Amino acid sequence: MYKHLLVPIDGSATSLGLIDQALAYARATQAHLSFFHACRDLAATGSGAMLLAADPVAYATSAQAPGHALLAKAEAAARAEGLPCDSTLVISDQVADAILEAAERLGCDLVFAASRGRKGFATALSGSVTRQLIEAAQLPVLVTCIDARERLTARYRALSLIRDEHRSLAAVLHGLEHLAQTWRADGPAPDFRLLGAMLFYVEQFPERLHHPKEETQIFARLQARTSQFDTLLQELRAQHRAGGEALRELQAGLIAFERATPGAGERFFEQAQRFIVGQWQHMGVEERLILPAAATQLSDEDWQRIAEAFEGHADPRFRREAGASFEQLFARIAQVAGEAVTTST
């Protein structure tokens, strides 16, 4: 039985499906998951080389931040399942070689890879990274077939979006939790800009956008179909309101902390820890109970409306004019938080 999986991801629809299948495999075998992402070598391009020479920090952000964001969400999904995990990011244009080098360095006993398409398996592998892995690997490669071209159902689209948004929030909470656990009152001041960015993300994304859509699209439709979850849904709505109040307290606490108010640092991180635990428990109930119930109770028409709502809501990550800046914010949070975790462990 394989106990340490290397799971290469690239952010495509195929790799998103791969994460779900790797999680299912690891749940069954209690395997350790090592997520892997290879960033393209921007320095090998003319514009990338100029950016590297002019501003190395901006270059590092452009090259690596999106990869950190992908890995952060993958790790969040594994942690939600209670599965041991880690992640590795490298800069390389030779993806297959980089995967195999990472597998050897980390002591993995299986590469968990993906191939597009159930139709024509050999054709799907032709010229792909997966094919290169199979040809060169000295350890087993498990290829799971995922048809990225297949027309997705509205239910699948909607549930994928909701779970992906949960993973984004979970990744930010993990970074906040790490800062809370490592900060000491007699140590250096934390990165207040990073803390502020994390709270801004939580305010703009789950509090103003994600939670209202859950209530109007998931909770209300589920209650219209069955009364079985009325009490639980009422509790979840109350938790949304309580979470908003706790966030405002955190924002005020951060201001006091940055102003060096006596005892403000301890109070801020105590508040943060309570907020994080509450958010984790809340998302856990939704993922374990509400979303599976909705999957069985709601109609195809319901799911079409839900998918349209989540695909078209005013989340700045997805709006054309603001999407880039908000996506970069999340990517930068994931990168800095990930680097802090790696440095301290």
mmCIF file of C-alpha atoms in Angstrom:
data_model
loop_
_atom_site.group_PDB
_atom_site.id
_atom_site.type_symbol
_atom_site.label_atom_id
_atom_site.label_comp_id
_atom_site.label_asym_id
_atom_site.label_seq_id
_atom_site.Cartn_x
_atom_site.Cartn_y
_atom_site.Cartn_z
ATOM 1 C CA MET A 1 0.000 0.000 0.000
ATOM 2 C CA TYR A 2 1.410 3.368 -1.000
ATOM 3 C CA LYS A 3 1.836 5.793 1.893
ATOM 4 C CA HIS A 4 3.386 8.946 0.427
ATOM 5 C CA LEU A 5 1.864 10.459 -2.710
ATOM 6 C CA LEU A 6 3.302 13.216 -4.855
ATOM 7 C CA VAL A 7 0.383 15.084 -6.450
ATOM 8 C CA PRO A 8 1.405 17.494 -9.266
ATOM 9 C CA ILE A 9 -1.130 20.300 -9.824
ATOM 10 C CA ASP A 10 -1.268 23.184 -12.288
ATOM 11 C CA GLY A 11 -4.589 24.903 -11.622
ATOM 12 C CA SER A 12 -6.393 23.417 -14.619
ATOM 13 C CA ALA A 13 -9.784 21.729 -14.422
ATOM 14 C CA THR A 14 -7.916 18.441 -14.688
ATOM 15 C CA SER A 15 -5.724 19.124 -11.668
ATOM 16 C CA LEU A 16 -8.717 20.298 -9.617
ATOM 17 C CA GLY A 17 -10.298 16.908 -10.231
ATOM 18 C CA LEU A 18 -6.979 15.271 -9.443
ATOM 19 C CA ILE A 19 -6.917 16.860 -5.976
ATOM 20 C CA ASP A 20 -10.341 15.425 -5.152
ATOM 21 C CA GLN A 21 -9.310 11.955 -6.290
ATOM 22 C CA ALA A 22 -6.007 12.137 -4.408
ATOM 23 C CA LEU A 23 -7.898 13.105 -1.254
ATOM 24 C CA ALA A 24 -10.217 10.123 -1.677
ATOM 25 C CA TYR A 25 -7.251 7.783 -2.134
ATOM 26 C CA ALA A 26 -5.448 9.227 0.898
ATOM 27 C CA ARG A 27 -8.563 8.934 3.069
ATOM 28 C CA ALA A 28 -8.778 5.246 2.251
ATOM 29 C CA THR A 29 -5.094 4.532 2.852
ATOM 30 C CA GLN A 30 -4.131 7.298 5.337
ATOM 31 C CA ALA A 31 -1.352 8.298 2.968
ATOM 32 C CA HIS A 32 0.689 11.476 3.251
ATOM 33 C CA LEU A 33 0.088 13.977 0.446
ATOM 34 C CA SER A 34 2.862 16.102 -1.043
ATOM 35 C CA PHE A 35 1.384 18.622 -3.484
ATOM 36 C CA PHE A 36 3.739 19.875 -6.175
ATOM 37 C CA HIS A 37 3.684 22.787 -8.600
ATOM 38 C CA ALA A 38 6.267 23.829 -11.181
ATOM 39 C CA CYS A 39 6.298 27.520 -12.118
ATOM 40 C CA ARG A 40 7.391 28.496 -15.588
ATOM 41 C CA ASP A 41 10.840 30.097 -15.658
ATOM 42 C CA LEU A 42 9.931 33.706 -16.439
ATOM 43 C CA ALA A 43 13.594 34.710 -16.391
ATOM 44 C CA ALA A 44 14.005 32.746 -19.603
ATOM 45 C CA THR A 45 11.730 35.247 -21.377
ATOM 46 C CA GLY A 46 12.764 38.750 -22.401
ATOM 47 C CA SER A 47 10.178 40.514 -20.229
ATOM 48 C CA GLY A 48 10.870 38.194 -17.313
ATOM 49 C CA ALA A 49 14.619 38.784 -17.479
ATOM 50 C CA MET A 50 14.051 42.545 -17.516
ATOM 51 C CA LEU A 51 11.732 42.316 -14.501
ATOM 52 C CA LEU A 52 14.254 40.175 -12.618
ATOM 53 C CA ALA A 53 17.008 42.713 -13.253
ATOM 54 C CA ALA A 54 14.856 45.736 -12.423
ATOM 55 C CA ASP A 55 12.887 44.443 -9.430
ATOM 56 C CA PRO A 56 13.770 40.994 -8.008
ATOM 57 C CA VAL A 57 10.958 41.167 -5.435
ATOM 58 C CA ALA A 58 8.326 41.883 -8.091
ATOM 59 C CA TYR A 59 9.787 39.097 -10.210
ATOM 60 C CA ALA A 60 9.513 36.592 -7.367
ATOM 61 C CA THR A 61 5.904 37.609 -6.776
ATOM 62 C CA SER A 62 4.989 37.332 -10.470
ATOM 63 C CA ALA A 63 6.713 33.989 -10.856
ATOM 64 C CA GLN A 64 5.741 32.228 -7.659
ATOM 65 C CA ALA A 65 2.674 33.795 -6.037
ATOM 66 C CA PRO A 66 0.067 32.051 -8.266
ATOM 67 C CA GLY A 67 1.712 28.696 -7.548
ATOM 68 C CA HIS A 68 1.646 29.347 -3.827
ATOM 69 C CA ALA A 69 -2.071 30.115 -4.118
ATOM 70 C CA LEU A 70 -2.746 26.781 -5.837
ATOM 71 C CA LEU A 71 -0.750 24.852 -3.266
ATOM 72 C CA ALA A 72 -2.335 26.697 -0.346
ATOM 73 C CA LYS A 73 -5.813 25.675 -1.469
ATOM 74 C CA ALA A 74 -4.741 22.071 -2.032
ATOM 75 C CA GLU A 75 -3.257 21.924 1.468
ATOM 76 C CA ALA A 76 -6.408 23.478 2.905
ATOM 77 C CA ALA A 77 -8.485 20.713 1.321
ATOM 78 C CA ALA A 78 -6.229 18.043 2.841
ATOM 79 C CA ARG A 79 -6.210 19.650 6.298
ATOM 80 C CA ALA A 80 -10.012 19.795 6.241
ATOM 81 C CA GLU A 81 -9.951 16.010 5.838
ATOM 82 C CA GLY A 82 -7.407 15.606 8.639
ATOM 83 C CA LEU A 83 -4.820 14.273 6.200
ATOM 84 C CA PRO A 84 -1.083 14.932 6.617
ATOM 85 C CA CYS A 85 0.269 17.064 3.807
ATOM 86 C CA ASP A 86 2.968 19.419 2.610
ATOM 87 C CA SER A 87 3.735 21.232 -0.612
ATOM 88 C CA THR A 88 6.658 22.043 -2.861
ATOM 89 C CA LEU A 89 7.058 24.767 -5.478
ATOM 90 C CA VAL A 90 9.920 24.916 -7.957
ATOM 91 C CA ILE A 91 10.739 27.073 -10.977
ATOM 92 C CA SER A 92 11.291 24.833 -13.971
ATOM 93 C CA ASP A 93 10.217 24.444 -17.583
ATOM 94 C CA GLN A 94 11.077 20.719 -17.451
ATOM 95 C CA VAL A 95 7.997 19.715 -15.511
ATOM 96 C CA ALA A 96 8.295 15.923 -15.700
ATOM 97 C CA ASP A 97 11.928 15.990 -14.572
ATOM 98 C CA ALA A 98 11.077 18.380 -11.744
ATOM 99 C CA ILE A 99 8.255 16.098 -10.575
ATOM 100 C CA LEU A 100 10.486 13.049 -10.461
ATOM 101 C CA GLU A 101 13.285 14.935 -8.695
ATOM 102 C CA ALA A 102 10.820 16.142 -6.068
ATOM 103 C CA ALA A 103 9.382 12.643 -5.594
ATOM 104 C CA GLU A 104 12.858 11.252 -4.947
ATOM 105 C CA ARG A 105 13.877 14.100 -2.654
ATOM 106 C CA LEU A 106 10.711 13.822 -0.561
ATOM 107 C CA GLY A 107 10.758 10.042 -0.364
ATOM 108 C CA CYS A 108 7.451 9.537 -2.169
ATOM 109 C CA ASP A 109 6.486 6.015 -3.186
ATOM 110 C CA LEU A 110 3.821 6.957 -5.769
ATOM 111 C CA VAL A 111 3.209 9.795 -8.222
ATOM 112 C CA PHE A 112 -0.531 10.473 -8.432
ATOM 113 C CA ALA A 113 -0.967 11.983 -11.895
ATOM 114 C CA ALA A 114 -3.832 12.898 -14.205
ATOM 115 C CA SER A 115 -4.637 12.322 -17.829
ATOM 116 C CA ARG A 116 -7.265 14.197 -19.805
ATOM 117 C CA GLY A 117 -10.113 12.239 -21.255
ATOM 118 C CA ARG A 118 -11.594 8.801 -20.838
ATOM 119 C CA LYS A 119 -11.782 8.484 -24.599
ATOM 120 C CA GLY A 120 -8.637 7.328 -26.275
ATOM 121 C CA PHE A 121 -6.365 6.870 -23.272
ATOM 122 C CA ALA A 122 -3.223 6.504 -25.374
ATOM 123 C CA THR A 123 -4.120 9.615 -27.370
ATOM 124 C CA ALA A 124 -4.729 11.568 -24.173
ATOM 125 C CA LEU A 125 -1.237 10.696 -22.959
ATOM 126 C CA SER A 126 0.481 11.520 -26.218
ATOM 127 C CA GLY A 127 2.977 14.332 -25.751
ATOM 128 C CA SER A 128 1.788 15.018 -22.208
ATOM 129 C CA VAL A 129 3.731 15.442 -18.975
ATOM 130 C CA THR A 130 2.029 12.282 -17.731
ATOM 131 C CA ARG A 131 3.421 10.314 -20.659
ATOM 132 C CA GLN A 132 6.906 11.623 -19.918
ATOM 133 C CA LEU A 133 6.506 10.571 -16.286
ATOM 134 C CA ILE A 134 5.528 7.032 -17.237
ATOM 135 C CA GLU A 135 8.479 6.713 -19.579
ATOM 136 C CA ALA A 136 11.099 8.069 -17.162
ATOM 137 C CA ALA A 137 9.872 7.186 -13.676
ATOM 138 C CA GLN A 138 11.678 4.698 -11.484
ATOM 139 C CA LEU A 139 8.745 4.577 -9.080
ATOM 140 C CA PRO A 140 5.060 3.765 -9.719
ATOM 141 C CA VAL A 141 2.865 6.358 -11.437
ATOM 142 C CA LEU A 142 -0.884 6.089 -10.878
ATOM 143 C CA VAL A 143 -2.754 7.770 -13.727
ATOM 144 C CA THR A 144 -6.315 8.822 -13.023
ATOM 145 C CA CYS A 145 -8.421 9.795 -16.038
ATOM 146 C CA ILE A 146 -10.245 13.116 -15.850
ATOM 147 C CA ASP A 147 -12.131 14.439 -18.834
ATOM 148 C CA ALA A 148 -11.599 18.207 -18.671
ATOM 149 C CA ARG A 149 -13.548 18.614 -21.932
ATOM 150 C CA GLU A 150 -16.649 16.921 -20.617
ATOM 151 C CA ARG A 151 -19.570 19.268 -20.187
ATOM 152 C CA LEU A 152 -19.945 19.692 -16.434
ATOM 153 C CA THR A 153 -23.337 19.549 -14.794
ATOM 154 C CA ALA A 154 -24.633 22.615 -12.985
ATOM 155 C CA ARG A 155 -24.489 20.753 -9.681
ATOM 156 C CA TYR A 156 -20.832 19.845 -10.191
ATOM 157 C CA ARG A 157 -19.963 23.400 -11.225
ATOM 158 C CA ALA A 158 -21.731 24.923 -8.253
ATOM 159 C CA LEU A 159 -20.313 22.531 -5.662
ATOM 160 C CA SER A 160 -16.827 22.919 -7.107
ATOM 161 C CA LEU A 161 -17.065 26.707 -6.846
ATOM 162 C CA ILE A 162 -18.348 26.614 -3.282
ATOM 163 C CA ARG A 163 -15.677 24.166 -2.140
ATOM 164 C CA ASP A 164 -12.974 26.145 -3.933
ATOM 165 C CA GLU A 165 -14.095 29.298 -2.143
ATOM 166 C CA HIS A 166 -13.985 27.403 1.157
ATOM 167 C CA ARG A 167 -10.419 26.356 0.361
ATOM 168 C CA SER A 168 -9.419 29.936 -0.389
ATOM 169 C CA LEU A 169 -10.744 31.089 2.973
ATOM 170 C CA ALA A 170 -9.199 28.105 4.743
ATOM 171 C CA ALA A 171 -5.793 28.905 3.258
ATOM 172 C CA VAL A 172 -5.967 32.495 4.542
ATOM 173 C CA LEU A 173 -7.112 31.288 7.971
ATOM 174 C CA HIS A 174 -4.202 28.868 8.095
ATOM 175 C CA GLY A 175 -1.762 31.713 7.477
ATOM 176 C CA LEU A 176 -3.435 33.795 10.189
ATOM 177 C CA GLU A 177 -3.328 30.844 12.573
ATOM 178 C CA HIS A 178 0.371 30.328 11.911
ATOM 179 C CA LEU A 179 1.132 33.965 12.696
ATOM 180 C CA ALA A 180 -0.892 33.668 15.902
ATOM 181 C CA GLN A 181 0.964 30.542 16.984
ATOM 182 C CA THR A 182 4.445 31.871 16.260
ATOM 183 C CA TRP A 183 4.110 35.431 17.567
ATOM 184 C CA ARG A 184 5.561 36.135 20.990
ATOM 185 C CA ALA A 185 4.953 39.256 23.066
ATOM 186 C CA ASP A 186 8.673 39.819 23.576
ATOM 187 C CA GLY A 187 9.560 39.170 19.937
ATOM 188 C CA PRO A 188 9.577 41.382 16.857
ATOM 189 C CA ALA A 189 6.347 42.917 15.613
ATOM 190 C CA PRO A 190 4.419 40.805 13.097
ATOM 191 C CA ASP A 191 3.822 41.880 9.520
ATOM 192 C CA PHE A 192 0.881 44.243 10.073
ATOM 193 C CA ARG A 193 0.362 44.728 6.333
ATOM 194 C CA LEU A 194 -0.027 40.968 5.897
ATOM 195 C CA LEU A 195 -2.429 40.738 8.841
ATOM 196 C CA GLY A 196 -4.434 43.635 7.443
ATOM 197 C CA ALA A 197 -4.548 42.019 4.006
ATOM 198 C CA MET A 198 -5.836 38.785 5.531
ATOM 199 C CA LEU A 199 -8.645 40.556 7.375
ATOM 200 C CA PHE A 200 -9.470 42.592 4.269
ATOM 201 C CA TYR A 201 -9.760 39.379 2.263
ATOM 202 C CA VAL A 202 -12.085 37.809 4.831
ATOM 203 C CA GLU A 203 -14.238 40.942 4.928
ATOM 204 C CA GLN A 204 -14.516 41.400 1.163
ATOM 205 C CA PHE A 205 -14.872 37.765 0.179
ATOM 206 C CA PRO A 206 -16.687 35.439 2.622
ATOM 207 C CA GLU A 207 -18.452 38.061 4.743
ATOM 208 C CA ARG A 208 -19.827 40.262 1.954
ATOM 209 C CA LEU A 209 -20.099 37.769 -0.904
ATOM 210 C CA HIS A 210 -19.816 34.074 -0.099
ATOM 211 C CA HIS A 211 -22.006 33.869 3.007
ATOM 212 C CA PRO A 212 -24.944 35.866 1.568
ATOM 213 C CA LYS A 213 -24.947 33.635 -1.522
ATOM 214 C CA GLU A 214 -24.968 30.521 0.672
ATOM 215 C CA GLU A 215 -28.009 31.793 2.532
ATOM 216 C CA THR A 216 -30.052 32.867 -0.486
ATOM 217 C CA GLN A 217 -29.026 30.094 -2.864
ATOM 218 C CA ILE A 218 -28.252 26.995 -0.778
ATOM 219 C CA PHE A 219 -29.968 27.423 2.591
ATOM 220 C CA ALA A 220 -33.235 28.870 1.276
ATOM 221 C CA ARG A 221 -33.576 26.301 -1.507
ATOM 222 C CA LEU A 222 -32.817 23.421 0.840
ATOM 223 C CA GLN A 223 -35.444 24.638 3.320
ATOM 224 C CA ALA A 224 -37.974 24.847 0.503
ATOM 225 C CA ARG A 225 -37.380 21.127 -0.201
ATOM 226 C CA THR A 226 -37.208 19.730 3.340
ATOM 227 C CA SER A 227 -37.620 20.847 6.952
ATOM 228 C CA GLN A 228 -35.079 18.305 8.188
ATOM 229 C CA PHE A 229 -32.273 20.871 8.435
ATOM 230 C CA ASP A 230 -34.220 23.927 9.599
ATOM 231 C CA THR A 231 -32.612 24.092 13.043
ATOM 232 C CA LEU A 232 -29.112 23.562 11.681
ATOM 233 C CA LEU A 233 -29.586 26.175 8.963
ATOM 234 C CA GLN A 234 -30.808 28.671 11.538
ATOM 235 C CA GLU A 235 -27.636 28.033 13.546
ATOM 236 C CA LEU A 236 -25.459 28.511 10.461
ATOM 237 C CA ARG A 237 -27.146 31.832 9.677
ATOM 238 C CA ALA A 238 -26.524 32.943 13.259
ATOM 239 C CA GLN A 239 -22.876 31.918 12.873
ATOM 240 C CA HIS A 240 -22.612 34.098 9.767
ATOM 241 C CA ARG A 241 -23.789 37.103 11.793
ATOM 242 C CA ALA A 242 -21.534 36.235 14.733
ATOM 243 C CA GLY A 243 -18.584 35.825 12.369
ATOM 244 C CA GLY A 244 -19.139 39.317 10.994
ATOM 245 C CA GLU A 245 -19.164 40.782 14.497
ATOM 246 C CA ALA A 246 -16.023 38.853 15.427
ATOM 247 C CA LEU A 247 -14.277 40.119 12.308
ATOM 248 C CA ARG A 248 -15.050 43.735 13.193
ATOM 249 C CA GLU A 249 -13.600 43.120 16.659
ATOM 250 C CA LEU A 250 -10.482 41.652 15.038
ATOM 251 C CA GLN A 251 -10.079 44.692 12.806
ATOM 252 C CA ALA A 252 -10.341 47.006 15.821
ATOM 253 C CA GLY A 253 -7.933 44.783 17.723
ATOM 254 C CA LEU A 254 -5.387 44.942 14.920
ATOM 255 C CA ILE A 255 -5.471 48.748 14.993
ATOM 256 C CA ALA A 256 -4.824 48.700 18.745
ATOM 257 C CA PHE A 257 -2.045 46.150 18.273
ATOM 258 C CA GLU A 258 -0.308 48.246 15.621
ATOM 259 C CA ARG A 259 -0.550 51.295 17.879
ATOM 260 C CA ALA A 260 1.303 49.314 20.570
ATOM 261 C CA THR A 261 -1.572 49.480 23.049
ATOM 262 C CA PRO A 262 -0.490 47.443 26.117
ATOM 263 C CA GLY A 263 -1.744 43.860 25.923
ATOM 264 C CA ALA A 264 -3.325 44.406 22.482
ATOM 265 C CA GLY A 265 -1.152 41.788 20.772
ATOM 266 C CA GLU A 266 -2.192 39.003 23.135
ATOM 267 C CA ARG A 267 -5.846 40.005 22.875
ATOM 268 C CA PHE A 268 -5.703 40.171 19.065
ATOM 269 C CA PHE A 269 -4.271 36.706 18.635
ATOM 270 C CA GLU A 270 -6.623 35.217 21.228
ATOM 271 C CA GLN A 271 -9.522 36.723 19.269
ATOM 272 C CA ALA A 272 -8.017 35.470 16.024
ATOM 273 C CA GLN A 273 -7.732 31.919 17.332
ATOM 274 C CA ARG A 274 -11.380 31.884 18.399
ATOM 275 C CA PHE A 275 -12.418 33.305 15.041
ATOM 276 C CA ILE A 276 -10.391 30.689 13.135
ATOM 277 C CA VAL A 277 -11.806 27.776 15.141
ATOM 278 C CA GLY A 278 -15.328 29.065 14.576
ATOM 279 C CA GLN A 279 -14.806 29.410 10.827
ATOM 280 C CA TRP A 280 -13.284 25.937 10.531
ATOM 281 C CA GLN A 281 -16.187 24.375 12.447
ATOM 282 C CA HIS A 282 -18.716 26.289 10.376
ATOM 283 C CA MET A 283 -17.240 25.215 7.037
ATOM 284 C CA GLY A 284 -16.941 21.646 8.331
ATOM 285 C CA VAL A 285 -20.675 21.458 9.044
ATOM 286 C CA GLU A 286 -21.502 22.857 5.631
ATOM 287 C CA GLU A 287 -19.191 20.400 3.845
ATOM 288 C CA ARG A 288 -20.194 17.319 5.862
ATOM 289 C CA LEU A 289 -23.936 17.915 6.204
ATOM 290 C CA ILE A 290 -25.432 20.763 4.182
ATOM 291 C CA LEU A 291 -23.754 20.359 0.792
ATOM 292 C CA PRO A 292 -24.338 16.555 0.650
ATOM 293 C CA ALA A 293 -27.970 17.132 1.634
ATOM 294 C CA ALA A 294 -28.354 19.784 -1.041
ATOM 295 C CA ALA A 295 -26.774 17.443 -3.598
ATOM 296 C CA THR A 296 -29.569 14.922 -3.035
ATOM 297 C CA GLN A 297 -32.508 17.267 -2.378
ATOM 298 C CA LEU A 298 -32.181 20.057 -4.919
ATOM 299 C CA SER A 299 -33.328 19.849 -8.515
ATOM 300 C CA ASP A 300 -31.320 20.389 -11.681
ATOM 301 C CA GLU A 301 -33.027 23.766 -12.055
ATOM 302 C CA ASP A 302 -31.997 24.685 -8.513
ATOM 303 C CA TRP A 303 -28.379 23.847 -9.283
ATOM 304 C CA GLN A 304 -28.462 25.825 -12.499
ATOM 305 C CA ARG A 305 -29.584 28.929 -10.575
ATOM 306 C CA ILE A 306 -26.972 28.307 -7.858
ATOM 307 C CA ALA A 307 -24.179 27.839 -10.396
ATOM 308 C CA GLU A 308 -25.167 31.043 -12.190
ATOM 309 C CA ALA A 309 -25.245 32.936 -8.893
ATOM 310 C CA PHE A 310 -21.798 31.830 -7.783
ATOM 311 C CA GLU A 311 -20.288 32.180 -11.250
ATOM 312 C CA GLY A 312 -21.740 35.639 -11.720
ATOM 313 C CA HIS A 313 -21.720 37.159 -8.260
ATOM 314 C CA ALA A 314 -19.819 40.356 -7.532
ATOM 315 C CA ASP A 315 -16.801 38.644 -6.004
ATOM 316 C CA PRO A 316 -13.902 40.911 -7.022
ATOM 317 C CA ARG A 317 -11.857 37.802 -7.812
ATOM 318 C CA PHE A 318 -14.058 37.193 -10.845
ATOM 319 C CA ARG A 319 -15.019 40.675 -12.034
ATOM 320 C CA ARG A 320 -13.087 41.641 -15.106
ATOM 321 C CA GLU A 321 -12.067 45.084 -13.872
ATOM 322 C CA ALA A 322 -11.069 44.072 -10.334
ATOM 323 C CA GLY A 323 -10.381 40.372 -10.598
ATOM 324 C CA ALA A 324 -6.660 40.631 -11.218
ATOM 325 C CA SER A 325 -5.927 42.786 -8.163
ATOM 326 C CA PHE A 326 -8.009 40.640 -5.802
ATOM 327 C CA GLU A 327 -6.598 37.397 -7.171
ATOM 328 C CA GLN A 328 -3.105 38.829 -6.719
ATOM 329 C CA LEU A 329 -3.979 39.719 -3.126
ATOM 330 C CA PHE A 330 -4.929 36.141 -2.337
ATOM 331 C CA ALA A 331 -1.863 34.827 -4.161
ATOM 332 C CA ARG A 332 0.414 37.198 -2.270
ATOM 333 C CA ILE A 333 -1.157 36.246 1.080
ATOM 334 C CA ALA A 334 -0.662 32.572 0.261
ATOM 335 C CA GLN A 335 2.938 33.172 -0.807
ATOM 336 C CA VAL A 336 4.002 35.178 2.237
ATOM 337 C CA ALA A 337 2.162 32.933 4.675
ATOM 338 C CA GLY A 338 3.633 29.847 2.998
ATOM 339 C CA GLU A 339 7.139 31.261 3.179
ATOM 340 C CA ALA A 340 6.655 32.055 6.880
ATOM 341 C CA VAL A 341 5.552 28.522 7.623
ATOM 342 C CA THR A 342 8.480 27.027 5.707
ATOM 343 C CA THR A 343 10.989 29.321 7.452
ATOM 344 C CA SER A 344 9.798 28.425 10.939
ATOM 345 C CA THR A 345 9.469 24.652 10.530
#
